[in-house]
Short mmCIF file of C-alpha atoms in Angstrom, two decimals:
data_model
loop_
_atom_site.label_atom_id
_atom_site.label_comp_id
_atom_site.label_asym_id
_atom_site.label_seq_id
_atom_site.Cartn_x
_atom_site.Cartn_y
_atom_site.Cartn_z
CA MET A 1 -16.21 -15.08 -46.70
CA ALA A 2 -19.00 -12.08 -45.70
CA GLY A 3 -17.39 -8.57 -45.98
CA CYS A 4 -14.64 -9.53 -48.62
CA SER A 5 -15.10 -9.83 -52.51
CA VAL A 6 -13.19 -12.56 -53.93
CA ARG A 7 -12.56 -13.66 -57.57
CA ARG A 8 -10.65 -16.70 -58.87
CA THR A 9 -7.97 -16.77 -61.60
CA ARG A 10 -8.06 -19.25 -64.40
CA SER A 11 -5.67 -21.32 -62.07
CA GLY A 12 -8.32 -21.30 -59.23
CA ALA A 13 -6.33 -19.22 -56.95
CA PRO A 14 -8.39 -16.62 -55.04
CA LEU A 15 -7.99 -13.03 -56.18
CA LEU A 16 -8.91 -10.18 -53.76
CA SER A 17 -10.75 -7.28 -55.30
CA PRO A 18 -8.60 -4.04 -55.74
CA ALA A 19 -10.15 -2.69 -52.68
CA THR A 20 -9.05 -5.77 -50.39
CA ARG A 21 -5.51 -6.10 -51.91
CA LEU A 22 -2.73 -4.99 -49.59
CA ARG A 23 0.73 -3.96 -50.28
CA PRO A 24 3.52 -5.92 -48.64
CA GLY A 25 4.57 -2.84 -46.37
CA ARG A 26 0.87 -2.55 -45.19
CA VAL A 27 0.64 -6.41 -44.44
CA ALA A 28 3.79 -6.02 -42.43
CA LEU A 29 2.21 -3.04 -40.42
CA LEU A 30 -1.21 -4.89 -39.64
CA ALA A 31 0.90 -7.98 -38.46
CA GLY A 32 2.76 -5.83 -36.15
CA ALA A 33 -0.27 -4.35 -34.75
CA ALA A 34 -1.77 -7.76 -34.29
CA LEU A 35 1.43 -8.97 -32.40
CA LEU A 36 1.16 -5.84 -30.16
CA THR A 37 -2.57 -6.43 -29.60
CA GLY A 38 -1.56 -10.02 -28.66
CA MET A 39 1.16 -8.81 -26.25
CA ILE A 40 -1.23 -6.48 -24.43
CA SER A 41 -3.97 -9.04 -24.13
CA GLY A 42 -1.63 -11.38 -22.40
CA CYS A 43 -0.76 -8.77 -19.68
CA GLY A 44 -3.35 -9.75 -17.37
CA ILE A 45 -1.36 -11.01 -14.53
CA ALA A 46 1.14 -8.83 -12.70
CA SER A 47 4.61 -10.35 -12.17
CA GLY A 48 5.52 -8.43 -8.74
CA ASP A 49 7.35 -5.31 -9.59
CA PRO A 50 9.20 -3.82 -6.78
CA GLY A 51 10.80 -1.32 -9.26
CA ILE A 52 7.48 0.79 -9.10
CA ALA A 53 8.64 4.22 -8.58
CA VAL A 54 8.50 5.16 -4.82
CA PRO A 55 7.23 8.89 -4.34
CA THR A 56 9.18 11.57 -2.59
CA PHE A 57 8.63 12.63 0.94
CA ALA A 58 8.73 16.36 0.29
CA ALA A 59 5.25 18.07 1.11
CA GLU A 60 5.31 20.10 -2.16
CA GLU A 61 5.71 17.04 -4.29
CA SER A 62 3.14 14.81 -2.39
CA THR A 63 -0.46 15.81 -3.16
CA VAL A 64 -3.71 13.89 -2.35
CA ALA A 65 -6.57 15.89 -3.92
CA GLY A 66 -9.82 16.24 -1.73
CA ALA A 67 -13.19 14.99 -2.96
CA ASP A 68 -13.77 18.30 -4.84
CA GLY A 69 -10.31 18.42 -6.25
CA GLY A 70 -9.18 20.98 -3.85
CA PRO A 71 -6.74 20.77 -0.89
CA PRO A 72 -6.69 17.54 0.91
CA PRO A 73 -8.52 17.84 4.36
CA ILE A 74 -6.45 18.04 7.49
CA ALA A 75 -7.27 14.63 8.71
CA LEU A 76 -6.63 10.97 7.99
CA PRO A 77 -8.22 9.66 4.79
CA THR A 78 -11.41 7.61 5.16
CA ASP A 79 -10.61 5.50 2.13
CA CYS A 80 -7.38 3.46 2.43
CA ALA A 81 -7.32 3.32 -1.52
CA ARG A 82 -6.37 6.97 -1.41
CA LEU A 83 -3.14 5.83 0.47
CA MET A 84 -2.34 3.16 -1.84
CA ASP A 85 -4.59 1.86 -4.85
CA PRO A 86 -5.46 -1.83 -4.66
CA GLU A 87 -3.87 -2.15 -8.08
CA GLN A 88 -0.35 -0.87 -7.19
CA ALA A 89 -0.55 -3.37 -4.12
CA GLY A 90 -1.27 -6.11 -6.44
CA ALA A 91 1.50 -5.05 -8.72
CA LEU A 92 3.81 -5.15 -5.72
CA PHE A 93 2.88 -8.42 -4.65
CA GLY A 94 2.58 -9.96 -8.25
CA GLN A 95 -1.17 -10.74 -7.93
CA VAL A 96 -3.69 -11.10 -10.78
CA LEU A 97 -4.98 -7.39 -12.01
CA GLY A 98 -8.22 -6.57 -10.33
CA SER A 99 -7.97 -9.17 -7.84
CA VAL A 100 -6.87 -7.09 -4.82
CA SER A 101 -9.27 -5.28 -2.45
CA VAL A 102 -8.66 -3.12 0.53
CA GLN A 103 -10.92 -2.69 3.56
CA SER A 104 -11.21 0.69 5.34
CA VAL A 105 -12.17 0.65 9.19
CA ARG A 106 -12.44 4.08 10.95
CA GLY A 107 -11.51 4.03 14.51
CA VAL A 108 -12.40 6.43 17.28
CA ALA A 109 -10.73 9.05 19.43
CA GLU A 110 -8.85 7.86 22.67
CA PRO A 111 -8.58 11.09 24.80
CA ALA A 112 -6.40 9.15 27.30
CA VAL A 113 -3.76 9.17 25.12
CA ASN A 114 -4.71 12.34 22.89
CA ARG A 115 -5.52 10.21 19.78
CA THR A 116 -7.77 12.08 17.70
CA GLU A 117 -8.68 9.39 14.93
CA ARG A 118 -7.62 6.20 13.69
CA THR A 119 -7.74 4.32 10.27
CA ALA A 120 -7.26 0.53 9.77
CA CYS A 121 -6.44 -0.86 6.21
CA THR A 122 -6.39 -4.44 5.16
CA TYR A 123 -5.38 -5.26 1.77
CA ARG A 124 -6.39 -8.88 0.47
CA ALA A 125 -5.46 -10.94 -2.38
CA GLY A 126 -8.42 -12.65 -4.31
CA GLY A 127 -9.54 -15.78 -2.57
CA GLN A 128 -12.38 -18.02 -3.41
CA ALA A 129 -14.79 -15.93 -1.87
CA PHE A 130 -13.54 -12.69 -3.48
CA ASP A 131 -16.38 -10.22 -3.67
CA GLY A 132 -14.71 -6.79 -3.04
CA ALA A 133 -15.31 -5.36 0.27
CA GLY A 134 -16.13 -8.75 1.39
CA ASN A 135 -12.93 -10.45 0.26
CA ARG A 136 -11.73 -13.27 2.42
CA GLY A 137 -8.76 -14.13 0.63
CA PRO A 138 -5.03 -14.15 1.99
CA VAL A 139 -3.89 -10.84 3.59
CA LEU A 140 -1.14 -9.11 1.68
CA TYR A 141 -0.66 -6.60 4.45
CA GLN A 142 -2.36 -4.52 7.12
CA LEU A 143 -1.81 -1.01 8.13
CA ASN A 144 -2.84 1.01 11.18
CA ILE A 145 -2.54 4.74 11.40
CA GLY A 146 -3.50 6.72 14.48
CA ARG A 147 -3.36 10.54 14.52
CA TYR A 148 -2.62 12.53 17.66
CA GLY A 149 -3.24 15.81 19.15
CA ASP A 150 0.41 16.67 18.49
CA ALA A 151 3.81 15.13 17.54
CA ALA A 152 4.85 14.73 21.16
CA SER A 153 1.75 12.68 22.03
CA ALA A 154 2.30 10.34 18.82
CA THR A 155 6.02 9.90 19.65
CA ARG A 156 5.28 9.02 23.26
CA GLN A 157 2.52 6.55 22.54
CA TRP A 158 4.69 4.92 19.64
CA GLN A 159 7.44 4.24 22.25
CA PHE A 160 5.01 2.49 24.46
CA ASN A 161 3.55 0.55 21.42
CA THR A 162 7.12 -0.49 20.23
CA ASN A 163 8.23 -1.27 23.79
CA ALA A 164 5.03 -3.70 24.22
CA GLU A 165 5.66 -5.21 20.61
CA ARG A 166 9.38 -5.78 21.36
CA SER A 167 8.43 -7.83 24.67
CA ASN A 168 7.41 -11.10 22.73
CA ALA A 169 9.36 -10.89 19.65
CA ILE A 170 11.82 -13.02 18.08
CA ALA A 171 14.03 -10.03 17.06
CA SER A 172 13.73 -6.42 16.60
CA ARG A 173 15.84 -3.53 15.71
CA ASP A 174 15.75 0.13 15.23
CA ILE A 175 15.48 1.54 11.61
CA THR A 176 14.72 4.77 9.65
CA VAL A 177 12.59 5.16 6.52
CA GLY A 178 13.99 8.27 4.93
CA ASN A 179 14.30 10.42 8.04
CA VAL A 180 11.34 8.71 9.88
CA PRO A 181 12.14 6.53 12.83
CA GLY A 182 10.81 3.03 13.10
CA VAL A 183 11.21 -0.37 14.71
CA LEU A 184 11.24 -3.43 12.74
CA ILE A 185 9.86 -6.36 14.98
CA GLU A 186 9.89 -10.19 13.80
CA ARG A 187 7.64 -12.93 15.01
CA PRO A 188 7.35 -16.55 13.54
CA ASP A 189 4.06 -15.58 11.68
CA GLU A 190 4.58 -12.14 10.81
CA THR A 191 6.83 -9.05 10.79
CA THR A 192 5.87 -5.50 11.95
CA LEU A 193 7.14 -2.03 11.23
CA ALA A 194 6.15 0.70 13.52
CA LEU A 195 6.94 4.30 12.65
CA VAL A 196 6.03 7.69 14.05
CA TYR A 197 5.70 10.62 11.46
CA GLY A 198 4.76 13.80 12.49
CA VAL A 199 1.30 13.50 14.42
CA ASP A 200 0.97 10.10 13.10
CA THR A 201 1.84 6.72 14.28
CA LEU A 202 1.96 3.81 11.47
CA THR A 203 2.07 0.06 11.99
CA PHE A 204 2.60 -2.04 9.11
CA VAL A 205 2.15 -5.86 9.56
CA LEU A 206 3.21 -8.43 6.88
CA PRO A 207 2.17 -11.87 7.43
CA VAL A 208 4.79 -14.59 6.68
CA ALA A 209 2.32 -16.30 4.45
CA ALA A 210 1.32 -13.29 2.27
CA PRO A 211 1.42 -14.51 -1.34
CA GLY A 212 3.69 -12.88 -4.01
CA GLN A 213 6.32 -12.05 -1.81
CA ASN A 214 9.77 -12.03 -3.61
CA ARG A 215 11.75 -10.02 -1.02
CA SER A 216 12.41 -9.94 2.55
CA ALA A 217 10.14 -8.34 4.99
CA ALA A 218 13.00 -6.02 5.81
CA GLU A 219 12.94 -4.88 2.24
CA THR A 220 9.10 -5.09 1.66
CA LEU A 221 7.79 -3.10 4.59
CA PRO A 222 9.96 0.21 4.36
CA ASP A 223 9.27 0.07 0.59
CA LEU A 224 5.39 0.03 1.40
CA ALA A 225 6.18 2.77 4.11
CA GLN A 226 7.82 5.15 1.44
CA ARG A 227 4.93 4.76 -0.73
CA ILE A 228 2.33 5.31 1.92
CA ILE A 229 3.92 8.36 3.93
CA PRO A 230 3.93 10.89 1.07
CA ALA A 231 -0.14 10.51 0.85
CA LEU A 232 -0.22 11.39 4.53
CA THR A 233 1.97 14.44 4.48
CA PRO A 234 -0.46 16.91 2.82
CA THR A 235 -3.33 15.75 5.52
CA GLN A 236 -1.16 16.69 8.47
CA PRO A 237 -1.42 20.04 10.35
CA PRO A 238 0.84 22.40 8.68
CA THR A 239 2.82 22.78 12.07
CA ALA A 240 3.23 19.12 12.83
CA GLU A 241 6.94 18.54 12.77
CA PRO A 242 8.18 15.33 14.21
CA PRO A 243 10.36 15.60 17.30
CA PRO A 244 14.13 14.45 17.27
CA PRO A 245 13.81 10.67 17.10
CA ALA A 246 14.00 8.96 20.66
CA THR A 247 15.28 5.06 21.00
CA PRO A 248 12.58 3.22 22.74
CA SER A 249 13.88 2.08 25.71
CA ALA A 250 13.64 -1.74 26.62
CA THR A 251 10.57 -1.14 29.40
CA PRO A 252 8.06 1.79 29.44
CA PRO A 253 8.58 4.19 32.26
CA ALA A 254 6.57 3.56 35.39
CA GLY A 255 3.37 5.51 35.59
CA GLY A 256 2.91 6.01 31.93
CA PRO A 257 -0.04 5.25 29.55
CA ALA A 258 -0.40 1.57 29.24
CA PRO A 259 1.20 -0.03 26.01
CA GLN A 260 -1.39 -0.33 23.27
CA ALA A 261 -1.08 -3.37 20.69
CA ASN A 262 -0.60 -2.51 16.95
CA ARG A 263 -2.95 -4.92 15.31
CA ALA A 264 -5.47 -3.96 12.67
CA PRO A 265 -8.81 -5.57 13.79
CA ALA A 266 -11.69 -7.09 11.99
CA GLY A 267 -13.60 -4.14 13.43
CA ASP A 268 -12.72 -1.22 15.21
CA VAL A 269 -10.87 -1.80 18.38
CA PRO A 270 -10.48 1.51 20.55
CA GLY A 271 -6.92 1.90 22.09
CA THR A 272 -4.86 0.47 19.26
CA THR A 273 -2.25 2.29 17.35
#
């Protein structure tokens, strides 16, 4: 065998040279190292771990560094991976490591409702046509974030949006995520969680057919929200404080802005979120 000097005893048994003889203790050590290597090499698939630590909501504990390593800009991130890394999304949904991608779509301002910007995120599992940004695998979840000129405008639009969403839902109920007011809306093919946080509205959409779910939508969506909100905290204006939560009414007030659907589009669709 190349690289190993071998001699034989009179009985014909191979005898390693002194340089290659191992003491029993070292044999055990190397065997343990080999076992550990085997365990690591077998960890290529995530098993869906909802126990991944959830960040806190405190602004001083939530940092999203800017591109130059400095303070984050007071604006929505242009890359959804800064809100949730695809690997973390893959771990939460039990997907093969490296198979989840995220598509980021920037929206436009909507002066009529005082919306200043918008970001839409679509997280997908690896499908047969997986090729990074062009991934056409099954959707894990979608997220729409709208940023408004002030917290009152964000709250007002959230109320109109949730009223529209409730109108054709199977069921809906008010919830809070931390101290953030929201509405959970159920449909036959998906569940939506709509939140208002400071100057932002957030709409999470979880398809019933999303792969790797081992929890109910009522558990999964708030968990996702608790991981996204801390990443948004340092990007909001310092004076952005959410007003006291208001319970959405059954129908929007007459003469108010038209309700706007909360759907993550294939491309940018002005007027959503």
